[in-house]
């Protein structure tokens, strides 16, 4: 029997520990039965090896199912495709540890259920400071101006049609909220990788380099050294971006996400893509770019997204997401059904460039082995790693440690806290540990 809620036969999410009552209901009444059945199948698998089961006669192979004996659905019954009903458990979720303030909230990406490096657009995490809108592209404008006329000679207003005629690029990049893994600073163990690391997604973005637009408007790079990006929502969420990031061509004014227009939740029809930089700078519903000669020190730079250091001072403008990784399978809330072979899999990323190496430990960091990196490795994008593991049925602690092309090594909690103290909310890139019990249960633990 295939447990399609997660991975075939090997892992299943623990049934109730990360679903709210509401979500369980939404998944449908059949789900509990299904899980019960898969428990029975799991029990059978434990009692007898697979070969023995087959010789007893598996009805799933002996009898023709209805999908072989009846007519299928016609094309375009669903003009826009959606996942199988058996994948109804693979959804974005709001964390039980966070409260929603009006429309300002977060939904987390189900990393435990994803493969490869691309996040399906419908599962991309969401972070809104003031809710989202489905903006009419015909009425959307992008204005580019200078805080002083000398910084930019020809201020302009672009329509979406104007922008989409320009030479575009398509690039794969990760986006991570600066607050991702934030709860772990206080050693609050949220149960699953969805909640520890799920403010992370990776897409192919299409758009025009901001550099091209600024040059179209006659920017003076000698004078204009900073860019302020503003969204069209009511959050007055604005961020300063240093001009070097724009000049190297990496910052994109994007309309495309994974081959189609951006989703409304992710900034339709226009968002800024600032590779390697924390999510807050990726301004959604982008409507204005101003160039200036100094950082703007807006509320989201002076009050939020700053790090309280052990000496009592705040660290500001720590925008680049340092090298980090996490094992997504197996991870908290899942369960190993049997000892034996597992493909341990996860993702690594660095705001400073490409991932060079990922090491995995099965004994809480005493011994490390180098994982297989699934290439081609992209600049400032998620990178998938895999490693073979034969579980002997004894307790284990699984960790991954990424190294980027600058030679930076992802730190342990001990190393990170030595520099950063314990009062931070943002920018936690420490090594994540998953503990496996003899029962096969996997949970979130911290190892210093
Ligand atoms: N205009 C606008 N842009 C925004 C935000 C917002 O609330 N309004 N949230 C920011 C934050 S804090 C993050 S982490 C990312 C999240 O992008 P996503 O919702 O596409 O995942 O968008 C950023 N851009
Ligand atoms: Mo964020």
GROMACS .gro file of C-alpha atoms and ligand atoms in nm:
model
  473
    1UNK     CA    1   0.000   0.000   0.000
    2UNK     CA    2   0.139   0.335  -0.099
    3UNK     CA    3   0.120   0.611   0.160
    4UNK     CA    4   0.088   0.900  -0.080
    5UNK     CA    5   0.046   1.149   0.204
    6UNK     CA    6   0.422   1.149   0.216
    7UNK     CA    7   0.681   0.919   0.065
    8UNK     CA    8   0.604   0.570  -0.062
    9UNK     CA    9   0.599   0.331   0.229
   10UNK     CA   10   0.891   0.470   0.424
   11UNK     CA   11   0.785   0.785   0.600
   12UNK     CA   12   0.461   0.931   0.711
   13UNK     CA   13   0.386   1.254   0.894
   14UNK     CA   14   0.272   1.196   1.249
   15UNK     CA   15  -0.102   1.229   1.205
   16UNK     CA   16  -0.218   1.503   1.436
   17UNK     CA   17   0.074   1.688   1.587
   18UNK     CA   18   0.101   1.961   1.328
   19UNK     CA   19  -0.249   1.985   1.188
   20UNK     CA   20  -0.511   2.208   1.345
   21UNK     CA   21  -0.863   2.068   1.387
   22UNK     CA   22  -0.970   2.292   1.102
   23UNK     CA   23  -0.702   2.160   0.870
   24UNK     CA   24  -0.783   1.800   0.953
   25UNK     CA   25  -1.146   1.870   0.866
   26UNK     CA   26  -1.039   2.043   0.546
   27UNK     CA   27  -0.838   1.738   0.441
   28UNK     CA   28  -1.157   1.536   0.466
   29UNK     CA   29  -1.308   1.269   0.683
   30UNK     CA   30  -1.147   0.991   0.483
   31UNK     CA   31  -0.800   1.090   0.593
   32UNK     CA   32  -0.809   0.924   0.935
   33UNK     CA   33  -0.927   0.600   0.781
   34UNK     CA   34  -0.655   0.622   0.526
   35UNK     CA   35  -0.393   0.668   0.794
   36UNK     CA   36  -0.533   0.381   0.994
   37UNK     CA   37  -0.506   0.164   0.687
   38UNK     CA   38  -0.152   0.273   0.631
   39UNK     CA   39  -0.073   0.188   0.995
   40UNK     CA   40  -0.201  -0.162   0.930
   41UNK     CA   41   0.007  -0.186   0.615
   42UNK     CA   42   0.306  -0.059   0.812
   43UNK     CA   43   0.249  -0.323   1.078
   44UNK     CA   44   0.238  -0.593   0.814
   45UNK     CA   45   0.558  -0.460   0.660
   46UNK     CA   46   0.731  -0.477   0.996
   47UNK     CA   47   0.617  -0.833   1.060
   48UNK     CA   48   0.718  -0.975   0.723
   49UNK     CA   49   0.958  -0.871   0.448
   50UNK     CA   50   0.816  -0.730   0.123
   51UNK     CA   51   0.887  -1.047  -0.078
   52UNK     CA   52   0.686  -1.263   0.159
   53UNK     CA   53   0.395  -1.020   0.132
   54UNK     CA   54   0.400  -1.041  -0.247
   55UNK     CA   55   0.390  -1.420  -0.247
   56UNK     CA   56   0.082  -1.410  -0.021
   57UNK     CA   57  -0.092  -1.222  -0.300
   58UNK     CA   58  -0.128  -0.847  -0.293
   59UNK     CA   59  -0.481  -0.756  -0.406
   60UNK     CA   60  -0.349  -0.423  -0.539
   61UNK     CA   61  -0.155  -0.615  -0.804
   62UNK     CA   62  -0.384  -0.918  -0.848
   63UNK     CA   63  -0.709  -0.726  -0.910
   64UNK     CA   64  -0.758  -0.465  -1.179
   65UNK     CA   65  -0.849  -0.130  -1.020
   66UNK     CA   66  -1.136   0.085  -1.151
   67UNK     CA   67  -0.894   0.323  -1.324
   68UNK     CA   68  -0.793   0.038  -1.556
   69UNK     CA   69  -1.147  -0.079  -1.628
   70UNK     CA   70  -1.340   0.247  -1.669
   71UNK     CA   71  -1.325   0.558  -1.886
   72UNK     CA   72  -1.106   0.842  -1.759
   73UNK     CA   73  -1.184   1.212  -1.735
   74UNK     CA   74  -1.180   1.430  -2.047
   75UNK     CA   75  -0.913   1.690  -2.114
   76UNK     CA   76  -0.966   2.040  -1.979
   77UNK     CA   77  -1.212   1.929  -1.711
   78UNK     CA   78  -0.974   2.142  -1.513
   79UNK     CA   79  -0.856   2.422  -1.744
   80UNK     CA   80  -0.594   2.507  -1.480
   81UNK     CA   81  -0.440   2.194  -1.325
   82UNK     CA   82  -0.440   2.124  -0.953
   83UNK     CA   83  -0.266   1.852  -0.746
   84UNK     CA   84  -0.414   1.506  -0.689
   85UNK     CA   85  -0.675   1.483  -0.412
   86UNK     CA   86  -0.434   1.244  -0.239
   87UNK     CA   87  -0.193   1.535  -0.194
   88UNK     CA   88  -0.444   1.743   0.005
   89UNK     CA   89  -0.207   1.736   0.303
   90UNK     CA   90   0.062   1.926   0.113
   91UNK     CA   91  -0.042   2.281   0.195
   92UNK     CA   92   0.087   2.609   0.335
   93UNK     CA   93   0.018   2.639   0.707
   94UNK     CA   94   0.008   2.911   0.969
   95UNK     CA   95   0.229   2.832   1.267
   96UNK     CA   96   0.058   2.737   1.593
   97UNK     CA   97   0.333   2.941   1.765
   98UNK     CA   98   0.242   3.271   1.596
   99UNK     CA   99  -0.072   3.478   1.618
  100UNK     CA  100  -0.225   3.653   1.324
  101UNK     CA  101  -0.252   4.031   1.356
  102UNK     CA  102  -0.528   4.136   1.119
  103UNK     CA  103  -0.415   4.042   0.770
  104UNK     CA  104  -0.050   4.067   0.874
  105UNK     CA  105   0.068   3.712   0.893
  106UNK     CA  106   0.283   3.428   0.762
  107UNK     CA  107   0.204   3.101   0.597
  108UNK     CA  108   0.482   2.845   0.587
  109UNK     CA  109   0.596   2.632   0.293
  110UNK     CA  110   0.566   2.250   0.339
  111UNK     CA  111   0.937   2.177   0.282
  112UNK     CA  112   0.894   1.820   0.411
  113UNK     CA  113   0.686   1.731   0.105
  114UNK     CA  114   0.892   1.895  -0.171
  115UNK     CA  115   1.155   1.753  -0.407
  116UNK     CA  116   1.432   1.921  -0.603
  117UNK     CA  117   1.475   2.295  -0.567
  118UNK     CA  118   1.171   2.467  -0.721
  119UNK     CA  119   0.880   2.560  -0.495
  120UNK     CA  120   0.546   2.512  -0.671
  121UNK     CA  121   0.393   2.860  -0.688
  122UNK     CA  122   0.084   2.757  -0.490
  123UNK     CA  123   0.306   2.645  -0.201
  124UNK     CA  124   0.540   2.947  -0.193
  125UNK     CA  125   0.546   3.085   0.163
  126UNK     CA  126   0.360   3.413   0.222
  127UNK     CA  127   0.452   3.704   0.442
  128UNK     CA  128   0.226   4.007   0.433
  129UNK     CA  129   0.258   4.306   0.662
  130UNK     CA  130  -0.086   4.432   0.562
  131UNK     CA  131  -0.256   4.155   0.363
  132UNK     CA  132  -0.248   4.092  -0.012
  133UNK     CA  133  -0.441   4.229  -0.307
  134UNK     CA  134  -0.509   4.102  -0.658
  135UNK     CA  135  -0.400   4.416  -0.843
  136UNK     CA  136  -0.532   4.504  -1.189
  137UNK     CA  137  -0.215   4.506  -1.406
  138UNK     CA  138  -0.374   4.762  -1.641
  139UNK     CA  139  -0.387   5.008  -1.349
  140UNK     CA  140  -0.048   4.923  -1.201
  141UNK     CA  141   0.244   5.162  -1.252
  142UNK     CA  142   0.612   5.168  -1.160
  143UNK     CA  143   0.757   5.512  -1.098
  144UNK     CA  144   1.131   5.572  -1.088
  145UNK     CA  145   1.260   5.897  -0.942
  146UNK     CA  146   1.556   6.047  -0.755
  147UNK     CA  147   1.547   6.208  -0.411
  148UNK     CA  148   1.743   6.483  -0.589
  149UNK     CA  149   1.709   6.562  -0.966
  150UNK     CA  150   2.089   6.527  -0.995
  151UNK     CA  151   2.079   6.158  -0.902
  152UNK     CA  152   1.852   6.059  -1.190
  153UNK     CA  153   1.802   6.283  -1.494
  154UNK     CA  154   1.479   6.145  -1.648
  155UNK     CA  155   1.227   6.021  -1.388
  156UNK     CA  156   0.972   5.792  -1.554
  157UNK     CA  157   0.646   5.608  -1.499
  158UNK     CA  158   0.621   5.263  -1.660
  159UNK     CA  159   0.310   5.059  -1.733
  160UNK     CA  160   0.325   4.678  -1.722
  161UNK     CA  161   0.318   4.679  -2.105
  162UNK     CA  162   0.619   4.915  -2.113
  163UNK     CA  163   0.813   4.688  -1.879
  164UNK     CA  164   0.728   4.360  -2.050
  165UNK     CA  165   0.864   4.483  -2.384
  166UNK     CA  166   1.212   4.523  -2.237
  167UNK     CA  167   1.492   4.262  -2.255
  168UNK     CA  168   1.415   4.014  -1.976
  169UNK     CA  169   1.613   3.753  -1.783
  170UNK     CA  170   1.495   3.436  -1.603
  171UNK     CA  171   1.690   3.322  -1.297
  172UNK     CA  172   1.641   3.072  -1.016
  173UNK     CA  173   1.678   3.222  -0.668
  174UNK     CA  174   1.577   3.140  -0.312
  175UNK     CA  175   1.385   3.386  -0.096
  176UNK     CA  176   1.409   3.353   0.283
  177UNK     CA  177   1.241   3.579   0.539
  178UNK     CA  178   1.497   3.722   0.783
  179UNK     CA  179   1.278   3.581   1.062
  180UNK     CA  180   1.296   3.223   0.931
  181UNK     CA  181   1.395   2.982   1.213
  182UNK     CA  182   1.341   3.276   1.452
  183UNK     CA  183   1.152   3.083   1.720
  184UNK     CA  184   1.452   2.853   1.769
  185UNK     CA  185   1.661   3.138   1.915
  186UNK     CA  186   1.460   3.105   2.232
  187UNK     CA  187   1.482   2.725   2.213
  188UNK     CA  188   1.109   2.706   2.139
  189UNK     CA  189   1.093   2.381   1.946
  190UNK     CA  190   0.825   2.408   1.680
  191UNK     CA  191   0.746   2.054   1.567
  192UNK     CA  192   0.811   2.038   1.195
  193UNK     CA  193   1.052   2.166   0.929
  194UNK     CA  194   0.754   2.352   0.781
  195UNK     CA  195   0.754   2.575   1.090
  196UNK     CA  196   1.129   2.582   1.163
  197UNK     CA  197   1.242   2.662   0.806
  198UNK     CA  198   0.927   2.715   0.595
  199UNK     CA  199   0.967   3.090   0.538
  200UNK     CA  200   1.186   2.976   0.249
  201UNK     CA  201   1.101   2.917  -0.115
  202UNK     CA  202   1.279   2.905  -0.449
  203UNK     CA  203   1.147   2.998  -0.793
  204UNK     CA  204   1.253   3.087  -1.140
  205UNK     CA  205   1.186   3.461  -1.163
  206UNK     CA  206   1.151   3.652  -1.490
  207UNK     CA  207   1.184   4.025  -1.528
  208UNK     CA  208   1.403   4.314  -1.631
  209UNK     CA  209   1.724   4.397  -1.442
  210UNK     CA  210   1.667   4.712  -1.234
  211UNK     CA  211   2.003   4.837  -1.367
  212UNK     CA  212   1.852   4.862  -1.714
  213UNK     CA  213   1.558   5.072  -1.589
  214UNK     CA  214   1.779   5.305  -1.386
  215UNK     CA  215   2.004   5.359  -1.686
  216UNK     CA  216   1.695   5.422  -1.901
  217UNK     CA  217   1.611   5.698  -1.651
  218UNK     CA  218   1.961   5.847  -1.664
  219UNK     CA  219   2.094   5.743  -1.324
  220UNK     CA  220   2.423   5.893  -1.206
  221UNK     CA  221   2.595   5.602  -1.031
  222UNK     CA  222   2.856   5.833  -0.882
  223UNK     CA  223   2.593   6.023  -0.686
  224UNK     CA  224   2.309   5.774  -0.641
  225UNK     CA  225   2.448   5.499  -0.417
  226UNK     CA  226   2.122   5.365  -0.267
  227UNK     CA  227   1.782   5.256  -0.389
  228UNK     CA  228   1.455   5.272  -0.195
  229UNK     CA  229   1.184   5.025  -0.301
  230UNK     CA  230   0.816   5.085  -0.219
  231UNK     CA  231   0.514   4.854  -0.251
  232UNK     CA  232   0.157   4.945  -0.349
  233UNK     CA  233   0.000   4.779  -0.040
  234UNK     CA  234  -0.088   4.970   0.277
  235UNK     CA  235   0.204   4.843   0.483
  236UNK     CA  236   0.443   5.135   0.409
  237UNK     CA  237   0.706   4.869   0.401
  238UNK     CA  238   1.010   5.018   0.232
  239UNK     CA  239   1.367   4.901   0.213
  240UNK     CA  240   1.705   5.046   0.115
  241UNK     CA  241   1.919   4.846  -0.127
  242UNK     CA  242   2.283   4.936  -0.184
  243UNK     CA  243   2.355   5.037  -0.546
  244UNK     CA  244   2.638   4.778  -0.586
  245UNK     CA  245   2.371   4.505  -0.581
  246UNK     CA  246   2.188   4.680  -0.863
  247UNK     CA  247   2.497   4.764  -1.067
  248UNK     CA  248   2.604   4.399  -1.090
  249UNK     CA  249   2.275   4.325  -1.269
  250UNK     CA  250   2.139   4.080  -1.010
  251UNK     CA  251   1.840   4.281  -0.883
  252UNK     CA  252   1.537   4.213  -1.104
  253UNK     CA  253   1.203   4.390  -1.142
  254UNK     CA  254   1.008   4.068  -1.190
  255UNK     CA  255   0.665   3.975  -1.322
  256UNK     CA  256   0.727   3.603  -1.384
  257UNK     CA  257   0.741   3.317  -1.135
  258UNK     CA  258   0.796   2.959  -1.251
  259UNK     CA  259   0.693   3.030  -1.608
  260UNK     CA  260   0.372   3.225  -1.542
  261UNK     CA  261   0.283   3.561  -1.394
  262UNK     CA  262   0.353   3.607  -1.021
  263UNK     CA  263   0.078   3.488  -0.789
  264UNK     CA  264  -0.116   3.772  -0.618
  265UNK     CA  265   0.015   3.658  -0.277
  266UNK     CA  266   0.370   3.694  -0.407
  267UNK     CA  267   0.336   4.044  -0.552
  268UNK     CA  268   0.138   4.026  -0.878
  269UNK     CA  269   0.194   4.198  -1.112
  270UNK     CA  270   0.541   4.321  -1.011
  271UNK     CA  271   0.793   4.248  -0.737
  272UNK     CA  272   1.156   4.317  -0.667
  273UNK     CA  273   1.393   4.018  -0.664
  274UNK     CA  274   1.705   4.088  -0.457
  275UNK     CA  275   1.909   3.764  -0.473
  276UNK     CA  276   2.075   3.655  -0.149
  277UNK     CA  277   1.906   3.928   0.053
  278UNK     CA  278   1.639   3.865   0.319
  279UNK     CA  279   1.278   3.851   0.200
  280UNK     CA  280   1.172   4.189   0.334
  281UNK     CA  281   1.375   4.365   0.063
  282UNK     CA  282   1.190   4.174  -0.210
  283UNK     CA  283   0.921   4.438  -0.222
  284UNK     CA  284   0.591   4.303  -0.360
  285UNK     CA  285   0.336   4.497  -0.567
  286UNK     CA  286   0.636   4.720  -0.650
  287UNK     CA  287   0.522   5.069  -0.748
  288UNK     CA  288   0.815   5.303  -0.685
  289UNK     CA  289   1.192   5.308  -0.689
  290UNK     CA  290   1.376   5.612  -0.561
  291UNK     CA  291   1.751   5.659  -0.580
  292UNK     CA  292   1.942   5.853  -0.316
  293UNK     CA  293   2.286   5.911  -0.168
  294UNK     CA  294   2.237   5.748   0.173
  295UNK     CA  295   2.042   5.465   0.341
  296UNK     CA  296   1.684   5.569   0.417
  297UNK     CA  297   1.658   5.424   0.774
  298UNK     CA  298   1.288   5.343   0.731
  299UNK     CA  299   1.085   5.176   1.008
  300UNK     CA  300   1.160   4.831   0.864
  301UNK     CA  301   1.531   4.910   0.885
  302UNK     CA  302   1.547   5.100   1.215
  303UNK     CA  303   1.289   4.912   1.425
  304UNK     CA  304   1.237   4.574   1.256
  305UNK     CA  305   1.483   4.330   1.101
  306UNK     CA  306   1.763   4.438   1.335
  307UNK     CA  307   1.963   4.209   1.565
  308UNK     CA  308   2.004   4.278   1.939
  309UNK     CA  309   2.363   4.180   2.013
  310UNK     CA  310   2.506   4.058   2.349
  311UNK     CA  311   2.657   4.403   2.421
  312UNK     CA  312   2.307   4.558   2.409
  313UNK     CA  313   2.360   4.732   2.074
  314UNK     CA  314   2.149   4.668   1.766
  315UNK     CA  315   2.301   4.543   1.443
  316UNK     CA  316   2.135   4.707   1.139
  317UNK     CA  317   2.127   4.635   0.766
  318UNK     CA  318   2.235   4.272   0.804
  319UNK     CA  319   2.059   4.192   0.483
  320UNK     CA  320   2.245   3.897   0.334
  321UNK     CA  321   2.116   3.554   0.430
  322UNK     CA  322   2.422   3.358   0.542
  323UNK     CA  323   2.490   3.000   0.438
  324UNK     CA  324   2.237   2.754   0.581
  325UNK     CA  325   2.090   2.408   0.524
  326UNK     CA  326   1.829   2.173   0.665
  327UNK     CA  327   1.735   1.808   0.626
  328UNK     CA  328   1.375   1.797   0.506
  329UNK     CA  329   1.334   1.417   0.494
  330UNK     CA  330   1.324   1.275   0.752
  331UNK     CA  331   1.230   1.572   0.969
  332UNK     CA  332   1.025   1.661   1.276
  333UNK     CA  333   0.677   1.509   1.289
  334UNK     CA  334   0.763   1.228   1.048
  335UNK     CA  335   0.818   0.869   1.144
  336UNK     CA  336   1.053   0.602   1.013
  337UNK     CA  337   0.846   0.288   0.963
  338UNK     CA  338   1.123   0.032   0.963
  339UNK     CA  339   1.499   0.004   0.997
  340UNK     CA  340   1.701  -0.019   0.681
  341UNK     CA  341   1.774   0.205   0.388
  342UNK     CA  342   1.668   0.572   0.364
  343UNK     CA  343   1.755   0.848   0.122
  344UNK     CA  344   1.816   1.142   0.356
  345UNK     CA  345   1.743   1.462   0.167
  346UNK     CA  346   1.754   1.835   0.226
  347UNK     CA  347   1.828   2.180   0.089
  348UNK     CA  348   2.120   2.420   0.129
  349UNK     CA  349   2.152   2.785   0.027
  350UNK     CA  350   2.373   3.090   0.069
  351UNK     CA  351   2.309   3.458   0.010
  352UNK     CA  352   2.676   3.491  -0.088
  353UNK     CA  353   2.673   3.265  -0.392
  354UNK     CA  354   2.684   2.894  -0.469
  355UNK     CA  355   2.684   2.600  -0.230
  356UNK     CA  356   3.016   2.416  -0.239
  357UNK     CA  357   2.959   2.122  -0.005
  358UNK     CA  358   2.707   1.978   0.239
  359UNK     CA  359   2.806   1.739   0.519
  360UNK     CA  360   2.562   1.521   0.710
  361UNK     CA  361   2.597   1.372   1.057
  362UNK     CA  362   2.389   1.088   1.201
  363UNK     CA  363   2.533   1.115   1.553
  364UNK     CA  364   2.469   1.476   1.653
  365UNK     CA  365   2.781   1.622   1.494
  366UNK     CA  366   3.053   1.379   1.608
  367UNK     CA  367   3.114   1.232   1.262
  368UNK     CA  368   3.040   1.390   0.924
  369UNK     CA  369   3.001   1.249   0.573
  370UNK     CA  370   2.983   1.447   0.250
  371UNK     CA  371   2.639   1.443   0.085
  372UNK     CA  372   2.569   1.420  -0.289
  373UNK     CA  373   2.491   1.763  -0.435
  374UNK     CA  374   2.226   1.755  -0.706
  375UNK     CA  375   2.348   1.992  -0.977
  376UNK     CA  376   2.367   2.211  -1.162
  377UNK     CA  377   2.431   2.432  -0.858
  378UNK     CA  378   2.281   2.778  -0.908
  379UNK     CA  379   2.392   3.111  -0.768
  380UNK     CA  380   2.186   3.216  -0.460
  381UNK     CA  381   1.938   2.934  -0.514
  382UNK     CA  382   1.829   2.633  -0.313
  383UNK     CA  383   2.060   2.336  -0.372
  384UNK     CA  384   1.929   1.983  -0.313
  385UNK     CA  385   2.150   1.730  -0.135
  386UNK     CA  386   2.098   1.360  -0.074
  387UNK     CA  387   2.284   1.094   0.122
  388UNK     CA  388   2.231   0.721   0.174
  389UNK     CA  389   2.160   0.602   0.527
  390UNK     CA  390   2.098   0.257   0.667
  391UNK     CA  391   1.915   0.305   0.995
  392UNK     CA  392   2.005   0.038   1.251
  393UNK     CA  393   1.692   0.107   1.457
  394UNK     CA  394   1.887   0.285   1.734
  395UNK     CA  395   1.839   0.650   1.840
  396UNK     CA  396   2.015   0.894   1.608
  397UNK     CA  397   2.055   1.269   1.563
  398UNK     CA  398   2.057   1.393   1.204
  399UNK     CA  399   2.224   1.721   1.109
  400UNK     CA  400   2.338   1.894   0.792
  401UNK     CA  401   2.614   2.154   0.760
  402UNK     CA  402   2.655   2.360   0.445
  403UNK     CA  403   2.967   2.533   0.312
  404UNK     CA  404   2.940   2.802   0.043
  405UNK     CA  405   3.183   2.906  -0.229
  406UNK     CA  406   3.334   3.175  -0.004
  407UNK     CA  407   3.441   2.896   0.237
  408UNK     CA  408   3.190   3.003   0.505
  409UNK     CA  409   3.077   2.707   0.718
  410UNK     CA  410   2.725   2.695   0.867
  411UNK     CA  411   2.766   2.736   1.246
  412UNK     CA  412   2.641   2.525   1.538
  413UNK     CA  413   2.404   2.687   1.791
  414UNK     CA  414   2.698   2.716   2.031
  415UNK     CA  415   2.910   2.902   1.777
  416UNK     CA  416   2.624   3.129   1.667
  417UNK     CA  417   2.519   3.222   2.022
  418UNK     CA  418   2.880   3.303   2.116
  419UNK     CA  419   2.872   3.586   1.861
  420UNK     CA  420   2.503   3.676   1.856
  421UNK     CA  421   2.388   3.605   2.214
  422UNK     CA  422   2.031   3.486   2.273
  423UNK     CA  423   1.817   3.795   2.217
  424UNK     CA  424   1.784   3.783   1.839
  425UNK     CA  425   1.471   3.718   1.638
  426UNK     CA  426   1.621   3.735   1.291
  427UNK     CA  427   1.905   3.577   1.096
  428UNK     CA  428   1.936   3.235   1.257
  429UNK     CA  429   2.139   3.009   1.026
  430UNK     CA  430   2.248   2.750   1.285
  431UNK     CA  431   2.272   2.376   1.218
  432UNK     CA  432   1.933   2.206   1.267
  433UNK     CA  433   1.910   1.873   1.452
  434UNK     CA  434   1.642   1.607   1.414
  435UNK     CA  435   1.632   1.331   1.673
  436UNK     CA  436   1.520   0.983   1.571
  437UNK     CA  437   1.391   0.760   1.852
  438UNK     CA  438   1.392   0.378   1.852
  439UNK     CA  439   1.019   0.402   1.775
  440UNK     CA  440   1.112   0.582   1.453
  441UNK     CA  441   0.957   0.909   1.572
  442UNK     CA  442   1.147   1.218   1.452
  443UNK     CA  443   1.149   1.539   1.658
  444UNK     CA  444   1.310   1.881   1.676
  445UNK     CA  445   1.599   1.907   1.923
  446UNK     CA  446   1.880   2.157   1.971
  447UNK     CA  447   2.242   2.045   1.990
  448UNK     CA  448   2.501   2.304   2.095
  449LIG     N1  449   0.480   4.542  -0.042
  449LIG     C1  450   0.519   4.446   0.041
  449LIG     N2  451   0.630   4.376   0.010
  449LIG     C2  452   0.673   4.277   0.091
  449LIG     C3  453   0.606   4.248   0.211
  449LIG     C4  454   0.489   4.322   0.243
  449LIG     O1  455   0.423   4.301   0.344
  449LIG     N3  456   0.450   4.421   0.155
  449LIG     N4  457   0.657   4.151   0.296
  449LIG     C5  458   0.803   4.129   0.283
  449LIG     C6  459   0.852   4.019   0.361
  449LIG     S1  460   0.882   4.050   0.525
  449LIG     C7  461   0.891   3.901   0.304
  449LIG     S2  462   0.965   3.781   0.394
  449LIG     C8  463   0.865   3.874   0.162
  449LIG     C9  464   0.777   3.751   0.147
  449LIG     O2  465   0.751   3.725   0.013
  449LIG     P1  466   0.640   3.618  -0.024
  449LIG     O3  467   0.513   3.654   0.047
  449LIG     O4  468   0.628   3.619  -0.171
  449LIG     O5  469   0.692   3.485   0.027
  449LIG     O6  470   0.800   3.981   0.096
  449LIG    C10  471   0.842   4.109   0.138
  449LIG     N5  472   0.782   4.208   0.054
  450LIG    MO1  473   1.007   3.879   0.617
   0.00000   0.00000   0.00000
